[in-house]
Amino acid sequence: MQAGAQSPSSPLAEPGQPPGRGTYRGMLLKLARRPDALIPQVLAGVIGRSWHARGLQALPLYGIDLVRTRRVLARHFPGSETLPALHAAVPEEHAEAIEMDDVVALLLENLTRRDEDNEVLAHAVASACLGSDHLWQDMQLASRRQLSELMGNHFTTLAARNAGDMKWKKFLYKQLCEREEIRVCKAPSCGVCTDYDVCFGPEEGAPAT
């Protein structure tokens, strides 16, 4: 078999129809050293969603280059780093690049522990912020509770500032606005705002599959 080719029995093989949105996530978790741990679940969800949307040739995490991507894949999902298409990956251009840089910077500044896994985790959360669903859904997690656990464990100081349990995507962008001294909401406080439910209402929806 040619080097780098996928065997028919490989969990990354793609016979027949193109994979659905959750399939790449499932494939990665089959290869995971610790499939029940939260970091591999987050990475599998965000990377899998990116590959579904943009193809295997695209670097899946904003700001993470090819060398680092392959290293992280090898560490958490042994075998996935040999995907042939990934070898030809090129950086993706994002219209939201400046905004994304700000989200990444905010998350990196508030890391509870600074190491490569946690740095990559910050980039994964920021990448998921580009999605159109609730953040926990864009990360393909099972529930919002999982996301809150992640934020509390890995971005402790940032999570502590979300005392009112604001929706996480709203909260992150609110933090950026406050850093730039931009006041988007005209209400004197969240409690009297007519859009309270938009920012603090339940984040219901289907979990990751």
PDB file of N, CA and C in Angstrom, residues 62-64 104 107-126 154:
ATOM      1  N   TYR A  62      -7.994  28.129  13.511  1.00  0.00           N
ATOM      2  CA  TYR A  62      -7.452  29.445  13.167  1.00  0.00           C
ATOM      3  C   TYR A  62      -6.172  29.717  13.962  1.00  0.00           C
ATOM      4  N   GLY A  63      -5.113  30.121  13.246  1.00  0.00           N
ATOM      5  CA  GLY A  63      -3.871  30.504  13.904  1.00  0.00           C
ATOM      6  C   GLY A  63      -2.929  29.362  14.234  1.00  0.00           C
ATOM      7  N   ILE A  64      -3.310  28.129  13.941  1.00  0.00           N
ATOM      8  CA  ILE A  64      -2.457  26.966  14.215  1.00  0.00           C
ATOM      9  C   ILE A  64      -1.921  26.445  12.881  1.00  0.00           C
ATOM     10  N   VAL A 104      -8.697  35.155  20.365  1.00  0.00           N
ATOM     11  CA  VAL A 104      -7.582  34.284  20.753  1.00  0.00           C
ATOM     12  C   VAL A 104      -6.767  34.933  21.860  1.00  0.00           C
ATOM     13  N   LEU A 107      -8.508  34.787  25.238  1.00  0.00           N
ATOM     14  CA  LEU A 107      -8.475  33.444  25.815  1.00  0.00           C
ATOM     15  C   LEU A 107      -7.075  33.080  26.301  1.00  0.00           C
ATOM     16  N   LEU A 108      -6.052  33.414  25.530  1.00  0.00           N
ATOM     17  CA  LEU A 108      -4.679  33.102  25.938  1.00  0.00           C
ATOM     18  C   LEU A 108      -4.300  33.838  27.213  1.00  0.00           C
ATOM     19  N   GLU A 109      -4.744  35.071  27.350  1.00  0.00           N
ATOM     20  CA  GLU A 109      -4.435  35.858  28.550  1.00  0.00           C
ATOM     21  C   GLU A 109      -5.055  35.260  29.804  1.00  0.00           C
ATOM     22  N   ASN A 110      -6.108  34.494  29.630  1.00  0.00           N
ATOM     23  CA  ASN A 110      -6.838  33.962  30.783  1.00  0.00           C
ATOM     24  C   ASN A 110      -6.688  32.454  30.952  1.00  0.00           C
ATOM     25  N   LEU A 111      -5.673  31.882  30.325  1.00  0.00           N
ATOM     26  CA  LEU A 111      -5.423  30.457  30.507  1.00  0.00           C
ATOM     27  C   LEU A 111      -5.053  30.152  31.951  1.00  0.00           C
ATOM     28  N   THR A 112      -5.631  29.100  32.488  1.00  0.00           N
ATOM     29  CA  THR A 112      -5.301  28.667  33.839  1.00  0.00           C
ATOM     30  C   THR A 112      -3.915  28.044  33.872  1.00  0.00           C
ATOM     31  N   ARG A 113      -3.579  27.333  32.813  1.00  0.00           N
ATOM     32  CA  ARG A 113      -2.261  26.707  32.695  1.00  0.00           C
ATOM     33  C   ARG A 113      -1.754  26.926  31.279  1.00  0.00           C
ATOM     34  N   ARG A 114      -0.525  27.368  31.146  1.00  0.00           N
ATOM     35  CA  ARG A 114       0.019  27.673  29.818  1.00  0.00           C
ATOM     36  C   ARG A 114       0.884  26.515  29.314  1.00  0.00           C
ATOM     37  N   ASP A 115       0.349  25.733  28.400  1.00  0.00           N
ATOM     38  CA  ASP A 115       1.106  24.702  27.694  1.00  0.00           C
ATOM     39  C   ASP A 115       0.496  24.568  26.307  1.00  0.00           C
ATOM     40  N   GLU A 116       1.080  23.722  25.469  1.00  0.00           N
ATOM     41  CA  GLU A 116       0.613  23.676  24.081  1.00  0.00           C
ATOM     42  C   GLU A 116      -0.837  23.235  23.970  1.00  0.00           C
ATOM     43  N   ASP A 117      -1.240  22.229  24.733  1.00  0.00           N
ATOM     44  CA  ASP A 117      -2.624  21.768  24.648  1.00  0.00           C
ATOM     45  C   ASP A 117      -3.606  22.886  24.975  1.00  0.00           C
ATOM     46  N   ASN A 118      -3.307  23.651  26.017  1.00  0.00           N
ATOM     47  CA  ASN A 118      -4.220  24.719  26.406  1.00  0.00           C
ATOM     48  C   ASN A 118      -4.178  25.886  25.428  1.00  0.00           C
ATOM     49  N   GLU A 119      -3.017  26.154  24.861  1.00  0.00           N
ATOM     50  CA  GLU A 119      -2.937  27.197  23.838  1.00  0.00           C
ATOM     51  C   GLU A 119      -3.760  26.808  22.614  1.00  0.00           C
ATOM     52  N   VAL A 120      -3.639  25.555  22.197  1.00  0.00           N
ATOM     53  CA  VAL A 120      -4.426  25.075  21.058  1.00  0.00           C
ATOM     54  C   VAL A 120      -5.910  25.098  21.399  1.00  0.00           C
ATOM     55  N   LEU A 121      -6.241  24.790  22.645  1.00  0.00           N
ATOM     56  CA  LEU A 121      -7.627  24.841  23.095  1.00  0.00           C
ATOM     57  C   LEU A 121      -8.194  26.248  22.926  1.00  0.00           C
ATOM     58  N   ALA A 122      -7.400  27.267  23.252  1.00  0.00           N
ATOM     59  CA  ALA A 122      -7.839  28.654  23.078  1.00  0.00           C
ATOM     60  C   ALA A 122      -8.155  28.939  21.613  1.00  0.00           C
ATOM     61  N   HIS A 123      -7.311  28.466  20.719  1.00  0.00           N
ATOM     62  CA  HIS A 123      -7.547  28.659  19.286  1.00  0.00           C
ATOM     63  C   HIS A 123      -8.788  27.893  18.827  1.00  0.00           C
ATOM     64  N   ALA A 124      -9.033  26.725  19.421  1.00  0.00           N
ATOM     65  CA  ALA A 124     -10.212  25.935  19.060  1.00  0.00           C
ATOM     66  C   ALA A 124     -11.492  26.652  19.475  1.00  0.00           C
ATOM     67  N   VAL A 125     -11.513  27.194  20.688  1.00  0.00           N
ATOM     68  CA  VAL A 125     -12.696  27.927  21.156  1.00  0.00           C
ATOM     69  C   VAL A 125     -12.935  29.140  20.270  1.00  0.00           C
ATOM     70  N   ALA A 126     -11.862  29.873  19.952  1.00  0.00           N
ATOM     71  CA  ALA A 126     -11.992  31.048  19.088  1.00  0.00           C
ATOM     72  C   ALA A 126     -12.506  30.659  17.705  1.00  0.00           C
ATOM     73  N   HIS A 154     -10.170  25.649  32.415  1.00  0.00           N
ATOM     74  CA  HIS A 154      -9.047  26.046  31.567  1.00  0.00           C
ATOM     75  C   HIS A 154      -8.911  27.557  31.387  1.00  0.00           C
TER      76      HIS A 154
END
